[in-house]
């Protein structure tokens, strides 16, 4: 709900309030964000004072300083020395910005963000506010957009800058959101990592000065995810205050905090100003990516639930939201580049009877791609390698009762390719020879003809083979940033233009082929963000398929992203990334929390393992509804102990699934009780395989016994079913 009661804006979700007010000098003062409070006059709620070394401003009859006042969208050069939310320069070099309130509108429809992924919100449930601020001297307007998602306790924000003047201006910085919280004892939690170990939670106290996470890779990155939380020092999974922030964007970003001299913590999230700039001609508008913010008074878990709910209910094409996530078998770790019609057909024959939905031919099927040195950009089948194309394989796949899926890496080009010979200028490059990574270059997706060229190739292939599943990979990051096709003063627009081009390709393909289920991937989870999840319902969580490593990766990823967005496969042992050996059953249980599949040479499995696959597939179908729509609880962290446990509960709380995995076996071990969460307090639950019946309250307060195993990497799983009273 959004209420305007001059001079206050009250934005309310089910459990939170967000309040701002217009000060007498036109400044937009951020008053409060946190647990829900009544909508009252809060004129007394301020710490305004005049301060030395901070120019004075008189607001509402009081002398204060811009450096002290919490603001909605702070600017540069007029006395607030903290980090500005935006910076606009005029062609004649003016770079002082001062915004004052001009007008506002409460909108009946959430405004579209042209070319960008954003939440899809039914306005019967929520509403949107647009507050227009003006810089009178330079003639541009800044519109702050807020959409309130009441049920999910989330506010979506973005910023629009409109050049109302006669000359061009340059946007040097434009945060999607800026938030001033008047406290300085908050801790910062981010998800950091590297290839093969993505999104480990990293928590540290903030101190005076800035702390930031960012990407300048042209991708949201394996290293730092576009998500952050600010938490009270006492915050745990289930208690304490936590603010969560996330961007719906997949390229260069920055999330920055600054603790000021007067104990205010400023957080800003948006495009990375270091690699970004945008020229706006007179009359043009620039729109930032959308950012999400949420508040939880009950620890990290509730913050995660807010993000999970928003992602599942409001992100992405609504048709894709209802698509069944298929159980897949992927060729990569089974065969890598060693593909032939005969091998693929044999592989399919080996899969007979496993009841898997979709077979995905990964890298290596196109052009002359027998290793990673060639053919990216040549999205057709080479008749010498596959006489008659992949039709024989596709037919065999369908005869085996499976759908046919395929791997693409649409944004890339190999020097050794027909595409490169025809269009050597299609790759991103500067004056120097472009830098190769995995022997490949990146296509300049900021150019429409490049996007069109790749679209045509992909569309032809999808039609020819009646493809229903595409794994969309992105196996290197950008270098040589810039483009000969942009003038000098637009070079810094390149990375954002690249991303807009990629989004436009994703948009066209998903619109034209609504039957195709897309999976995002970037060397595993190198581009795991809400931007990609808008177009693709799931993302390959990591190239690290080792079950012990996946405990950490999936646990960490769940801080911002729901299990329904993650993909996990059972792979072979010794594991190809770590050399570790884990029991087949453990690999299955760890993968069960995500969208599920296999990635191994089925022909080399023992018959008991094949029997286990059939059981695991049946189990996954049983759990699928809970994975897609249930509530996810982190019970024990693999980052703090030897036991990792999580739980899923169905929406109606009648079913639950619990997974508890021990890492290393210990000598003379004891055991422990695992306290469950989210169950009904009435009636009883049957708990299998314990063969017991117990009340939800008992299971939550007393817990279920788990005896430590005498084997490394052992997982236990429990399924609960509610029995009426
Ligand atoms: C990336 C993906 C893998 C596989 C390879 C193919 O690394 O994450 O799953 O598709 O590319 O080259």
mmCIF file of N, CA, C and O in Angstrom, residues 653-713:
data_model
loop_
_atom_site.group_PDB
_atom_site.id
_atom_site.type_symbol
_atom_site.label_atom_id
_atom_site.label_comp_id
_atom_site.label_asym_id
_atom_site.label_seq_id
_atom_site.Cartn_x
_atom_site.Cartn_y
_atom_site.Cartn_z
ATOM 1 N N UNK A 653 1.869 -27.166 4.223
ATOM 2 C CA UNK A 653 2.577 -27.700 5.403
ATOM 3 C C UNK A 653 2.244 -29.171 5.690
ATOM 4 O O UNK A 653 2.480 -29.655 6.785
ATOM 5 N N UNK A 654 1.708 -29.849 4.679
ATOM 6 C CA UNK A 654 1.338 -31.247 4.930
ATOM 7 C C UNK A 654 2.462 -32.213 4.588
ATOM 8 O O UNK A 654 2.406 -33.387 4.932
ATOM 9 N N UNK A 655 3.453 -31.724 3.866
ATOM 10 C CA UNK A 655 4.559 -32.609 3.508
ATOM 11 C C UNK A 655 5.867 -31.879 3.734
ATOM 12 O O UNK A 655 5.952 -30.651 3.630
ATOM 13 N N UNK A 656 6.874 -32.678 4.049
ATOM 14 C CA UNK A 656 8.178 -32.057 4.242
ATOM 15 C C UNK A 656 9.263 -33.061 3.876
ATOM 16 O O UNK A 656 9.053 -34.274 3.931
ATOM 17 N N UNK A 657 10.395 -32.513 3.484
ATOM 18 C CA UNK A 657 11.549 -33.350 3.135
ATOM 19 C C UNK A 657 12.754 -32.765 3.864
ATOM 20 O O UNK A 657 12.978 -31.548 3.838
ATOM 21 N N UNK A 658 13.507 -33.618 4.536
ATOM 22 C CA UNK A 658 14.667 -33.156 5.313
ATOM 23 C C UNK A 658 15.894 -33.889 4.819
ATOM 24 O O UNK A 658 15.865 -35.104 4.609
ATOM 25 N N UNK A 659 16.971 -33.161 4.612
ATOM 26 C CA UNK A 659 18.241 -33.778 4.209
ATOM 27 C C UNK A 659 19.299 -33.378 5.224
ATOM 28 O O UNK A 659 19.427 -32.206 5.563
ATOM 29 N N UNK A 660 20.027 -34.373 5.733
ATOM 30 C CA UNK A 660 21.109 -34.100 6.693
ATOM 31 C C UNK A 660 22.344 -34.839 6.203
ATOM 32 O O UNK A 660 22.321 -36.066 6.087
ATOM 33 N N UNK A 661 23.411 -34.119 5.883
ATOM 34 C CA UNK A 661 24.619 -34.770 5.354
ATOM 35 C C UNK A 661 25.805 -34.476 6.269
ATOM 36 O O UNK A 661 26.073 -33.316 6.603
ATOM 37 N N UNK A 662 26.494 -35.537 6.672
ATOM 38 C CA UNK A 662 27.709 -35.372 7.464
ATOM 39 C C UNK A 662 28.892 -35.316 6.511
ATOM 40 O O UNK A 662 28.935 -36.053 5.518
ATOM 41 N N UNK A 663 29.850 -34.469 6.810
ATOM 42 C CA UNK A 663 31.042 -34.412 5.957
ATOM 43 C C UNK A 663 31.981 -35.544 6.364
ATOM 44 O O UNK A 663 31.858 -36.647 5.886
ATOM 45 N N UNK A 664 32.876 -35.329 7.318
ATOM 46 C CA UNK A 664 33.834 -36.370 7.664
ATOM 47 C C UNK A 664 33.302 -37.242 8.799
ATOM 48 O O UNK A 664 32.733 -36.747 9.766
ATOM 49 N N UNK A 665 33.546 -38.538 8.679
ATOM 50 C CA UNK A 665 33.204 -39.437 9.778
ATOM 51 C C UNK A 665 34.157 -39.123 10.933
ATOM 52 O O UNK A 665 35.303 -38.721 10.715
ATOM 53 N N UNK A 666 33.667 -39.270 12.152
ATOM 54 C CA UNK A 666 34.502 -38.995 13.318
ATOM 55 C C UNK A 666 34.597 -40.255 14.160
ATOM 56 O O UNK A 666 33.666 -41.058 14.180
ATOM 57 N N UNK A 667 35.704 -40.424 14.879
ATOM 58 C CA UNK A 667 35.805 -41.626 15.706
ATOM 59 C C UNK A 667 34.828 -41.565 16.882
ATOM 60 O O UNK A 667 34.584 -40.480 17.419
ATOM 61 N N UNK A 668 34.280 -42.691 17.204
ATOM 62 C CA UNK A 668 33.398 -42.797 18.360
ATOM 63 C C UNK A 668 32.335 -41.700 18.371
ATOM 64 O O UNK A 668 32.215 -40.948 19.335
ATOM 65 N N UNK A 669 31.572 -41.590 17.300
ATOM 66 C CA UNK A 669 30.661 -40.441 17.182
ATOM 67 C C UNK A 669 29.415 -40.581 18.043
ATOM 68 O O UNK A 669 29.026 -41.691 18.394
ATOM 69 N N UNK A 670 28.826 -39.458 18.339
ATOM 70 C CA UNK A 670 27.543 -39.458 19.055
ATOM 71 C C UNK A 670 26.427 -39.263 18.049
ATOM 72 O O UNK A 670 26.370 -39.938 17.020
ATOM 73 N N UNK A 671 25.596 -38.352 18.336
ATOM 74 C CA UNK A 671 24.491 -38.057 17.413
ATOM 75 C C UNK A 671 23.896 -36.746 17.822
ATOM 76 O O UNK A 671 24.449 -36.035 18.668
ATOM 77 N N UNK A 672 22.816 -36.387 17.219
ATOM 78 C CA UNK A 672 22.157 -35.150 17.629
ATOM 79 C C UNK A 672 20.717 -35.137 17.170
ATOM 80 O O UNK A 672 20.312 -35.968 16.342
ATOM 81 N N UNK A 673 19.973 -34.228 17.751
ATOM 82 C CA UNK A 673 18.581 -34.079 17.340
ATOM 83 C C UNK A 673 18.491 -32.906 16.380
ATOM 84 O O UNK A 673 19.043 -31.846 16.642
ATOM 85 N N UNK A 674 17.823 -33.133 15.303
ATOM 86 C CA UNK A 674 17.677 -32.090 14.287
ATOM 87 C C UNK A 674 16.308 -31.453 14.460
ATOM 88 O O UNK A 674 15.279 -32.106 14.265
ATOM 89 N N UNK A 675 16.301 -30.199 14.881
ATOM 90 C CA UNK A 675 15.012 -29.528 15.098
ATOM 91 C C UNK A 675 14.462 -29.014 13.778
ATOM 92 O O UNK A 675 15.123 -28.242 13.082
ATOM 93 N N UNK A 676 13.266 -29.441 13.453
ATOM 94 C CA UNK A 676 12.672 -29.071 12.171
ATOM 95 C C UNK A 676 11.963 -27.726 12.276
ATOM 96 O O UNK A 676 11.852 -27.152 13.359
ATOM 97 N N UNK A 677 11.514 -27.244 11.132
ATOM 98 C CA UNK A 677 10.838 -25.938 11.111
ATOM 99 C C UNK A 677 9.621 -25.969 10.191
ATOM 100 O O UNK A 677 9.489 -26.850 9.346
ATOM 101 N N UNK A 678 8.786 -24.986 10.370
ATOM 102 C CA UNK A 678 7.695 -24.736 9.418
ATOM 103 C C UNK A 678 6.585 -25.769 9.393
ATOM 104 O O UNK A 678 5.794 -25.790 8.446
ATOM 105 N N UNK A 679 6.484 -26.633 10.417
ATOM 106 C CA UNK A 679 5.441 -27.676 10.386
ATOM 107 C C UNK A 679 4.158 -27.171 11.047
ATOM 108 O O UNK A 679 4.163 -26.175 11.773
ATOM 109 N N UNK A 680 3.091 -27.914 10.826
ATOM 110 C CA UNK A 680 1.816 -27.586 11.497
ATOM 111 C C UNK A 680 1.904 -28.048 12.943
ATOM 112 O O UNK A 680 2.529 -29.057 13.248
ATOM 113 N N UNK A 681 1.212 -27.300 13.772
ATOM 114 C CA UNK A 681 1.265 -27.685 15.190
ATOM 115 C C UNK A 681 0.138 -28.662 15.536
ATOM 116 O O UNK A 681 0.187 -29.342 16.553
ATOM 117 N N UNK A 682 -0.883 -28.701 14.674
ATOM 118 C CA UNK A 682 -1.961 -29.650 14.952
ATOM 119 C C UNK A 682 -1.672 -30.956 14.227
ATOM 120 O O UNK A 682 -0.884 -30.993 13.287
ATOM 121 N N UNK A 683 -2.301 -32.012 14.659
ATOM 122 C CA UNK A 683 -2.164 -33.302 13.987
ATOM 123 C C UNK A 683 -0.781 -33.889 14.149
ATOM 124 O O UNK A 683 0.047 -33.387 14.916
ATOM 125 N N UNK A 684 -0.554 -34.965 13.425
ATOM 126 C CA UNK A 684 0.685 -35.722 13.574
ATOM 127 C C UNK A 684 1.342 -35.900 12.208
ATOM 128 O O UNK A 684 0.668 -35.873 11.185
ATOM 129 N N UNK A 685 2.621 -36.097 12.206
ATOM 130 C CA UNK A 685 3.345 -36.403 10.970
ATOM 131 C C UNK A 685 3.905 -37.827 11.046
ATOM 132 O O UNK A 685 4.441 -38.238 12.075
ATOM 133 N N UNK A 686 3.778 -38.505 9.948
ATOM 134 C CA UNK A 686 4.455 -39.795 9.813
ATOM 135 C C UNK A 686 5.859 -39.474 9.296
ATOM 136 O O UNK A 686 6.008 -38.696 8.336
ATOM 137 N N UNK A 687 6.906 -39.988 9.925
ATOM 138 C CA UNK A 687 8.271 -39.670 9.501
ATOM 139 C C UNK A 687 8.942 -40.941 8.986
ATOM 140 O O UNK A 687 9.156 -41.890 9.735
ATOM 141 N N UNK A 688 9.258 -40.948 7.697
ATOM 142 C CA UNK A 688 9.934 -42.099 7.088
ATOM 143 C C UNK A 688 11.374 -41.718 6.760
ATOM 144 O O UNK A 688 11.624 -40.555 6.447
ATOM 145 N N UNK A 689 12.360 -42.582 6.862
ATOM 146 C CA UNK A 689 12.216 -44.007 7.152
ATOM 147 C C UNK A 689 12.273 -44.339 8.634
ATOM 148 O O UNK A 689 12.464 -45.507 8.983
ATOM 149 N N UNK A 690 12.082 -43.342 9.542
ATOM 150 C CA UNK A 690 12.144 -43.660 10.967
ATOM 151 C C UNK A 690 10.976 -44.542 11.400
ATOM 152 O O UNK A 690 11.032 -45.208 12.432
ATOM 153 N N UNK A 691 9.892 -44.475 10.611
ATOM 154 C CA UNK A 691 8.728 -45.293 10.949
ATOM 155 C C UNK A 691 8.031 -44.805 12.216
ATOM 156 O O UNK A 691 7.406 -45.588 12.926
ATOM 157 N N UNK A 692 8.149 -43.520 12.529
ATOM 158 C CA UNK A 692 7.506 -42.990 13.728
ATOM 159 C C UNK A 692 6.400 -42.004 13.351
ATOM 160 O O UNK A 692 6.339 -41.539 12.211
ATOM 161 N N UNK A 693 5.576 -41.669 14.331
ATOM 162 C CA UNK A 693 4.559 -40.639 14.161
ATOM 163 C C UNK A 693 4.752 -39.652 15.301
ATOM 164 O O UNK A 693 4.914 -40.058 16.453
ATOM 165 N N UNK A 694 4.785 -38.358 14.967
ATOM 166 C CA UNK A 694 5.011 -37.363 16.020
ATOM 167 C C UNK A 694 4.350 -36.057 15.632
ATOM 168 O O UNK A 694 4.130 -35.779 14.453
ATOM 169 N N UNK A 695 4.052 -35.237 16.630
ATOM 170 C CA UNK A 695 3.425 -33.941 16.389
ATOM 171 C C UNK A 695 4.429 -32.956 15.803
ATOM 172 O O UNK A 695 5.635 -33.037 16.087
ATOM 173 N N UNK A 696 3.909 -31.998 15.029
ATOM 174 C CA UNK A 696 4.784 -30.989 14.431
ATOM 175 C C UNK A 696 5.545 -30.206 15.486
ATOM 176 O O UNK A 696 6.736 -29.937 15.367
ATOM 177 N N UNK A 697 4.847 -29.867 16.554
ATOM 178 C CA UNK A 697 5.475 -29.097 17.631
ATOM 179 C C UNK A 697 6.649 -29.882 18.229
ATOM 180 O O UNK A 697 7.727 -29.331 18.478
ATOM 181 N N UNK A 698 6.429 -31.172 18.425
ATOM 182 C CA UNK A 698 7.486 -32.015 18.998
ATOM 183 C C UNK A 698 8.674 -32.080 18.046
ATOM 184 O O UNK A 698 9.831 -31.944 18.450
ATOM 185 N N UNK A 699 8.366 -32.240 16.751
ATOM 186 C CA UNK A 699 9.459 -32.345 15.776
ATOM 187 C C UNK A 699 10.238 -31.038 15.671
ATOM 188 O O UNK A 699 11.434 -31.023 15.412
ATOM 189 N N UNK A 700 9.539 -29.922 15.899
ATOM 190 C CA UNK A 700 10.224 -28.628 15.802
ATOM 191 C C UNK A 700 10.979 -28.286 17.085
ATOM 192 O O UNK A 700 12.067 -27.743 17.048
ATOM 193 N N UNK A 701 10.407 -28.646 18.229
ATOM 194 C CA UNK A 701 11.067 -28.261 19.490
ATOM 195 C C UNK A 701 12.057 -29.315 19.976
ATOM 196 O O UNK A 701 13.133 -28.973 20.467
ATOM 197 N N UNK A 702 11.693 -30.591 19.834
ATOM 198 C CA UNK A 702 12.587 -31.649 20.324
ATOM 199 C C UNK A 702 13.496 -32.154 19.194
ATOM 200 O O UNK A 702 14.672 -32.425 19.416
ATOM 201 N N UNK A 703 12.947 -32.269 17.994
ATOM 202 C CA UNK A 703 13.776 -32.673 16.860
ATOM 203 C C UNK A 703 13.716 -34.152 16.559
ATOM 204 O O UNK A 703 13.082 -34.924 17.277
ATOM 205 N N UNK A 704 14.384 -34.549 15.466
ATOM 206 C CA UNK A 704 14.463 -35.974 15.133
ATOM 207 C C UNK A 704 15.911 -36.436 15.344
ATOM 208 O O UNK A 704 16.852 -35.684 15.089
ATOM 209 N N UNK A 705 16.075 -37.664 15.834
ATOM 210 C CA UNK A 705 17.443 -38.132 16.127
ATOM 211 C C UNK A 705 18.216 -38.447 14.847
ATOM 212 O O UNK A 705 17.684 -39.072 13.933
ATOM 213 N N UNK A 706 19.455 -37.999 14.806
ATOM 214 C CA UNK A 706 20.329 -38.337 13.683
ATOM 215 C C UNK A 706 21.632 -38.853 14.287
ATOM 216 O O UNK A 706 22.347 -38.109 14.972
ATOM 217 N N UNK A 707 21.919 -40.101 14.066
ATOM 218 C CA UNK A 707 23.137 -40.695 14.639
ATOM 219 C C UNK A 707 24.269 -40.545 13.645
ATOM 220 O O UNK A 707 24.128 -40.877 12.464
ATOM 221 N N UNK A 708 25.384 -39.999 14.120
ATOM 222 C CA UNK A 708 26.501 -39.734 13.209
ATOM 223 C C UNK A 708 26.991 -41.043 12.594
ATOM 224 O O UNK A 708 27.127 -42.049 13.290
ATOM 225 N N UNK A 709 27.236 -41.028 11.275
ATOM 226 C CA UNK A 709 27.614 -42.264 10.583
ATOM 227 C C UNK A 709 29.099 -42.582 10.739
ATOM 228 O O UNK A 709 29.884 -41.730 11.151
ATOM 229 N N UNK A 710 29.471 -43.788 10.369
ATOM 230 C CA UNK A 710 30.887 -44.141 10.411
ATOM 231 C C UNK A 710 31.448 -44.247 9.002
ATOM 232 O O UNK A 710 32.262 -45.097 8.700
ATOM 233 N N UNK A 711 30.959 -43.398 8.170
ATOM 234 C CA UNK A 711 31.468 -43.334 6.801
ATOM 235 C C UNK A 711 31.447 -41.875 6.363
ATOM 236 O O UNK A 711 30.473 -41.163 6.650
ATOM 237 N N UNK A 712 32.495 -41.428 5.700
ATOM 238 C CA UNK A 712 32.529 -40.038 5.236
ATOM 239 C C UNK A 712 31.353 -39.763 4.292
ATOM 240 O O UNK A 712 30.925 -40.646 3.552
ATOM 241 N N UNK A 713 30.913 -38.533 4.296
ATOM 242 C CA UNK A 713 29.916 -38.028 3.336
ATOM 243 C C UNK A 713 28.648 -38.883 3.283
ATOM 244 O O UNK A 713 28.216 -39.337 2.228
#
